[in-house]
Each structure stands twice: as C-alpha cells, then as structure tokens.
CSV table of C-alpha atoms and ligand atoms in Angstrom, one decimal:
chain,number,residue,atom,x,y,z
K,16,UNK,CA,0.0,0.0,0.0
K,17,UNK,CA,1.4,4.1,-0.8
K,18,UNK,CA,0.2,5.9,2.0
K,19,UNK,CA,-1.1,9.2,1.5
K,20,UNK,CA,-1.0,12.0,4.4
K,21,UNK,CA,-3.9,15.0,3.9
K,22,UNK,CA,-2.7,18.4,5.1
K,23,UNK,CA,-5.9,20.4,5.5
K,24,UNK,CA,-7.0,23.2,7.4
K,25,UNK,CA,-10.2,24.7,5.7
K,26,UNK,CA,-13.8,22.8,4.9
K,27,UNK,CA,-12.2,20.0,3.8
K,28,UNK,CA,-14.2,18.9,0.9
K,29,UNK,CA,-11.1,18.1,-1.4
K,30,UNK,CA,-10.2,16.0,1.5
K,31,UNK,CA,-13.7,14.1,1.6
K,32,UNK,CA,-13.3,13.4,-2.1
K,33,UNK,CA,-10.0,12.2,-2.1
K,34,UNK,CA,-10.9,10.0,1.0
K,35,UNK,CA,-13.6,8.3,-0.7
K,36,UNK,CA,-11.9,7.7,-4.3
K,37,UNK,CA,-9.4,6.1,-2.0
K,38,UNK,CA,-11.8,4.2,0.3
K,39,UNK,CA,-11.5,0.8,-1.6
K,40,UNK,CA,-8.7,1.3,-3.5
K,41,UNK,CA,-6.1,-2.0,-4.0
K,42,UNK,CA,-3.1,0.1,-3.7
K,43,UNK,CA,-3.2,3.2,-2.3
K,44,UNK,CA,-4.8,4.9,1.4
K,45,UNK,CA,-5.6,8.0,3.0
K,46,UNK,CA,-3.6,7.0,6.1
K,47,UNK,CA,-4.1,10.7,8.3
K,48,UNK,CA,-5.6,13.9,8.0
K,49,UNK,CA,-2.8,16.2,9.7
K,50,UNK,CA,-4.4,19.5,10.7
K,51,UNK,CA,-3.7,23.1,12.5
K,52,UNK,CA,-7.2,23.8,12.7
K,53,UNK,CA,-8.9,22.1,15.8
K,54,UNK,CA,-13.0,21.8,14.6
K,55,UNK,CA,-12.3,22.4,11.3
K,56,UNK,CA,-14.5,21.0,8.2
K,57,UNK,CA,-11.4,19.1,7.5
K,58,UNK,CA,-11.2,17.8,11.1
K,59,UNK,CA,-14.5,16.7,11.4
K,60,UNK,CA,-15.3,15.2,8.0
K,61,UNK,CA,-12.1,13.2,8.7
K,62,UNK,CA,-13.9,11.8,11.9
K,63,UNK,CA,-16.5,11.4,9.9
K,64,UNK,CA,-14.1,8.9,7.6
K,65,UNK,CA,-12.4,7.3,10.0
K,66,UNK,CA,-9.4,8.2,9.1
K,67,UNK,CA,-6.8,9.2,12.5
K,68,UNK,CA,-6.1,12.6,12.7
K,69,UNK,CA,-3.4,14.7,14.0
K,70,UNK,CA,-3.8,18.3,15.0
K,71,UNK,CA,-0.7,20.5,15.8
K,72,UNK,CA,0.2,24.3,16.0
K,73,UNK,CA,2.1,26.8,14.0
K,74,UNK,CA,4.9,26.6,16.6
K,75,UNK,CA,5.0,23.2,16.6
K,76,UNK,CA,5.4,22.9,12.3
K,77,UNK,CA,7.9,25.4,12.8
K,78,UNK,CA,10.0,24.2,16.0
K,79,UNK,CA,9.7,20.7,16.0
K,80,UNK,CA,10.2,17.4,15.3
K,81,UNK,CA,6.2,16.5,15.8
K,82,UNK,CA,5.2,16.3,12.0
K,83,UNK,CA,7.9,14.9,10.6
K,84,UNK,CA,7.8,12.4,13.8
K,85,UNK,CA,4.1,11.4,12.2
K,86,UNK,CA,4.5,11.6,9.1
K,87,UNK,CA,7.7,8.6,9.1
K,88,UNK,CA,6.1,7.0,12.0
K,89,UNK,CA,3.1,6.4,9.5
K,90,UNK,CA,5.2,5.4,7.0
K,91,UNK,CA,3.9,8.5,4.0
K,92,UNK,CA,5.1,8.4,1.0
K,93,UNK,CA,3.3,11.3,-0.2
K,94,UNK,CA,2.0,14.1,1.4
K,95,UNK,CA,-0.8,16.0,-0.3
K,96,UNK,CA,-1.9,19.5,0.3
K,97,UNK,CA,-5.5,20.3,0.4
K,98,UNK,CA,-6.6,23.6,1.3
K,99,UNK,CA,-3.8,24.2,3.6
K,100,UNK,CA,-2.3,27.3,3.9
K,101,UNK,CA,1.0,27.7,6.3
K,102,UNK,CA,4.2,27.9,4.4
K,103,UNK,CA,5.7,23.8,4.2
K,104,UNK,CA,9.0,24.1,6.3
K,105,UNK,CA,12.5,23.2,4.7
K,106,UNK,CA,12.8,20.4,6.9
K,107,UNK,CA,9.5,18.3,5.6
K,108,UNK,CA,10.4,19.6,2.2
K,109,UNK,CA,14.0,17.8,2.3
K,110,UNK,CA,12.8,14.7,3.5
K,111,UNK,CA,9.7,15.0,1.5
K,112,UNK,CA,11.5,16.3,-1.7
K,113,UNK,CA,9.7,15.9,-5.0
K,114,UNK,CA,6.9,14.2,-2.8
K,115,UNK,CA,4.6,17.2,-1.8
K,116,UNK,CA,1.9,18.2,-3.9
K,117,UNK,CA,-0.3,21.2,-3.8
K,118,UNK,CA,-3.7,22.3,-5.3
K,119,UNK,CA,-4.0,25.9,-6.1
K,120,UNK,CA,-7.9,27.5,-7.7
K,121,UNK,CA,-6.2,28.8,-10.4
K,122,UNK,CA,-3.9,28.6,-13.6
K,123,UNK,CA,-0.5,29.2,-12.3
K,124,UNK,CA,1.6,31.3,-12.1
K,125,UNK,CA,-1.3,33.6,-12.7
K,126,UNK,CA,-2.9,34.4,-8.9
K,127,UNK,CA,-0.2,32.4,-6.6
K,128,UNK,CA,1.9,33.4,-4.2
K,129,UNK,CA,1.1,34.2,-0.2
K,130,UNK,CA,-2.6,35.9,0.8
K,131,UNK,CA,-3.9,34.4,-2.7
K,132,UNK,CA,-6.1,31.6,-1.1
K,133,UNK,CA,-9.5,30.1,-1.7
K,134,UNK,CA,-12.2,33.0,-2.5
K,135,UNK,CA,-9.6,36.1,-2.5
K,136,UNK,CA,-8.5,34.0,-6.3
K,137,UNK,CA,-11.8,34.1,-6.9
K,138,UNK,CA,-12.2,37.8,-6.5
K,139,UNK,CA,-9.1,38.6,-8.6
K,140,UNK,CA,-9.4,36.5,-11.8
K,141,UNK,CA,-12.8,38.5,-11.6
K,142,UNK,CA,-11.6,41.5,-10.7
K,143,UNK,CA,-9.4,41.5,-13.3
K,144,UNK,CA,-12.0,40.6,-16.4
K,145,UNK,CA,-9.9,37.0,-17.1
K,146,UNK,CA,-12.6,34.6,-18.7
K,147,UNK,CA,-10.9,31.6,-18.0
K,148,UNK,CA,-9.7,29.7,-14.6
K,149,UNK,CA,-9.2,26.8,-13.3
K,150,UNK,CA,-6.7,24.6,-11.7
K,151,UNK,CA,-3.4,23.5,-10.9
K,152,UNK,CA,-1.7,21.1,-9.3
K,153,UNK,CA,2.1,21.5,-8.3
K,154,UNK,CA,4.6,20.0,-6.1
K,155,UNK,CA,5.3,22.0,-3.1
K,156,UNK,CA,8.7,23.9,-2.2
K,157,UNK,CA,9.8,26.3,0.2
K,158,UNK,CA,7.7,29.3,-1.8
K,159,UNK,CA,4.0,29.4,-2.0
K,160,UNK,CA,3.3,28.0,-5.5
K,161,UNK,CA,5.9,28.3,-6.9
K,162,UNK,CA,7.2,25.0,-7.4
K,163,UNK,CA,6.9,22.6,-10.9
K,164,UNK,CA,3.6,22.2,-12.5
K,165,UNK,CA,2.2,18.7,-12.8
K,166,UNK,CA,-1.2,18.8,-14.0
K,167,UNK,CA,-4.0,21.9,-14.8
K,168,UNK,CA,-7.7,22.1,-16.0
K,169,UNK,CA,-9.6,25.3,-17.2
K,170,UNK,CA,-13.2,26.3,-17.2
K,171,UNK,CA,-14.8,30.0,-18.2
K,172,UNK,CA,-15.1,32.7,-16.5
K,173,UNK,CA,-19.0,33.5,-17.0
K,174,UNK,CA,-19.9,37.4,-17.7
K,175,UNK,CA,-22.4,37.2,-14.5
K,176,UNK,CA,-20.2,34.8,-12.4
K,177,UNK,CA,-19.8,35.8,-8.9
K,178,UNK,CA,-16.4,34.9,-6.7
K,179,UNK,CA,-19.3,32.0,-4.9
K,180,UNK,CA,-20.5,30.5,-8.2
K,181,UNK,CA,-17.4,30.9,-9.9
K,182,UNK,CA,-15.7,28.8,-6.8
K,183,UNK,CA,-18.2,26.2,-7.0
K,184,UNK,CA,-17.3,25.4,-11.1
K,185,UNK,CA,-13.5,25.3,-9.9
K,186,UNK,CA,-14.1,23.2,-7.0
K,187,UNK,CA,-15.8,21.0,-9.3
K,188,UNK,CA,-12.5,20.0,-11.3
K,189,UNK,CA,-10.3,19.9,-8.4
K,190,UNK,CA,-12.6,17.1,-6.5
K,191,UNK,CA,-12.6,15.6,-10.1
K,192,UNK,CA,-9.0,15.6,-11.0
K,193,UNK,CA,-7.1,16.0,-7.6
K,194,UNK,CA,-7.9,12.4,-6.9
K,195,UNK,CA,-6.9,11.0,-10.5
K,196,UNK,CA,-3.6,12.9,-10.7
K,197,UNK,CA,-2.5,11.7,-7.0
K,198,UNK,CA,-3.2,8.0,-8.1
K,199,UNK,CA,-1.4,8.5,-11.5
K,200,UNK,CA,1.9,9.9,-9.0
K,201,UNK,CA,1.2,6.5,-6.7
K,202,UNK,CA,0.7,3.8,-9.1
K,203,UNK,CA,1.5,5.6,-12.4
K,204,UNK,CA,-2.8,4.8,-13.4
E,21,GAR,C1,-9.4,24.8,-2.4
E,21,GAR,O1,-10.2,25.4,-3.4
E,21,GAR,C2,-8.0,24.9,-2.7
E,21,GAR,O2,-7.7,24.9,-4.1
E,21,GAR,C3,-7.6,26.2,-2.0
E,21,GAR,O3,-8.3,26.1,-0.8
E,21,GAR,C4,-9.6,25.5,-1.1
E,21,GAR,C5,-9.8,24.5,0.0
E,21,GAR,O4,-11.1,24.0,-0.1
E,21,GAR,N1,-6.2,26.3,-1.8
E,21,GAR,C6,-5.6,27.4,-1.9
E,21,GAR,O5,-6.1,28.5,-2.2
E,21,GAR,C7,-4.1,27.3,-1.7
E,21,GAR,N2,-3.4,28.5,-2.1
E,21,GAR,P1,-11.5,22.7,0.8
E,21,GAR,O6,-11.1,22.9,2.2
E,21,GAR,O7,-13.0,22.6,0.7
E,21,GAR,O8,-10.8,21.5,0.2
C-alpha cells in the first residue's frame, strides 16, 4: 500500500473526495488527516471517515520534530496539500523532496503566491475581467506556489459569475482531477 497523508485546514471537501476515491482502492490509502485547525471541516469530515487525525500548532510545524515524527512513523510516501495554507517548512520539504503536492484554484503562475487563497482567487481573476480559470496542481517547495507544475484544468469565466459561483465550477474540477492525478503519482494509473 502508498500511504497518502492530507494536510488540511479549511472545509475540507477536497479531502472528503480524495478520502472516498481512496476508500477501496487496491493500492493506495488516506492513512491521516494532519491539521492546525482544531473543529475544522477538514477535522470533522475526517472523523466522519475514519481516518486518525493529527492536529498540531504553527509553533509546533515550525519548532519541532512532531510532524515529521508522524509523518515517518506512519510510513507516508506522499504528502498532499489540500486547502492548507502555512508555508511547508524546509525540513518536511528535504525529507519529502519531489513528494509534496499542492492544489492551487487557479492557472499558475497567474494568482499564486502568499494571501492568494480560496475566495480572494476568486475575486481577482474576476476582478481583473480573465474569462478563464481553473486549476493547478504543483509540487510544493519552500515558496507558496511556486514549485513545478504537474497537471491543470480550465473552465470559463462566465460574464455574470460571482467569486461564490465561480468557486463552486472550480471546485468541481479539483474534486474531479485532484484524486486522479494523486493515483497516477502513486501507481502511475
Ligand atoms: C481549495 O479550493 C484549494 O484549491 C484552495 O483552498 C480550497 C480548500 O477547499 N487552496 C488554496 O487556495 C491554496 N493557495 P476545501 O477545504 O473545501 O478542500
């Protein structure tokens, strides 16, 4: 079995969905959900799965050995970024090198980098009259998305869209493609 470890600290629903493509699968598991946001959606829907969770603070990702601890205790060969949104520190990203993925609500390097998260993306492709999005999907390095580019999907940017409906066509593809593109890293499917 790959084991996957979820780092998620928002409502969690690319979690749920890569949870449940996993639920059965023959060669791959969600193994933890790894969290700095005690009651979170993440948190909960996690519960919810059954899958263990472990919840930590800033200071501890930053000052010590606690996730790292987990995350070879557990065995994780990949570690997969879902809505989380502190900066991955060097020390994860050395052991973890080239084994970190990210999922960003747009079409890098357009509307990256730190503050541009979830809806405020939303608001700036708008904003700025783009009529396409989408998604990518990058591994992680020690600058918010910044690192290489594995796999992105567009959609349009409607004239009437809204940063809510316009997040809800986005989320769309990422529950449909972050699943398939972690497997294809995994077991090359
Ligand atoms: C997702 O849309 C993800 O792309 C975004 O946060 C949302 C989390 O939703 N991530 C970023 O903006 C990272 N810069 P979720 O908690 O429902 O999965």
């Amino acid at each position: 079995m790959k084991r996957i470890a979820i780092f998620a600290s928002g409502s969690g629903t690319n979690f749920q969905s890569i949870a449940r493509y996993f639920r059965h699968h023959k060669e791959v598991e969600v193994s933890l959900l790894l969290s700095n946001k005690p009651g979170s959606g993440a948190v909960c829907r996690a519960e919810k799965e059954n899958i263990p969770v472990v919840l930590f603070t800033k200071g501890e990702l930053y000052n010590s050995n606690k996730v790292l601890g987990q995350l070879l205790e557990n065995r994780i060969d990949l570690i997969v970024l879902a809505g989380f949104l502190l900066l991955i520190p060097q020390s994860l990203i050395s052991e973890y090198e080239g084994r970190i993925v990210n999922i960003h609500p747009a079409l890098l390097p357009k509307y990256g980098g730190k503050g541009m998260y979830g809806m405020k993306v939303h608001e700036a492709v708008i904003r700025n009259g783009e009529n396409l999005t989408g998604i990518t999907i990058h591994c992680v390095d020690e600058e918010y998305d910044r690192g290489s580019i594995i796999f992105q999907a567009t959609c349009n940017v409607l004239p009437d869209d809204t940063p809510e409906s316009l997040s809800k066509r986005v989320q769309e593809l990422e529950h449909k493609h972050y699943p398939r593109v972690i497997e294809k890293l995994l077991v090359g499917n």
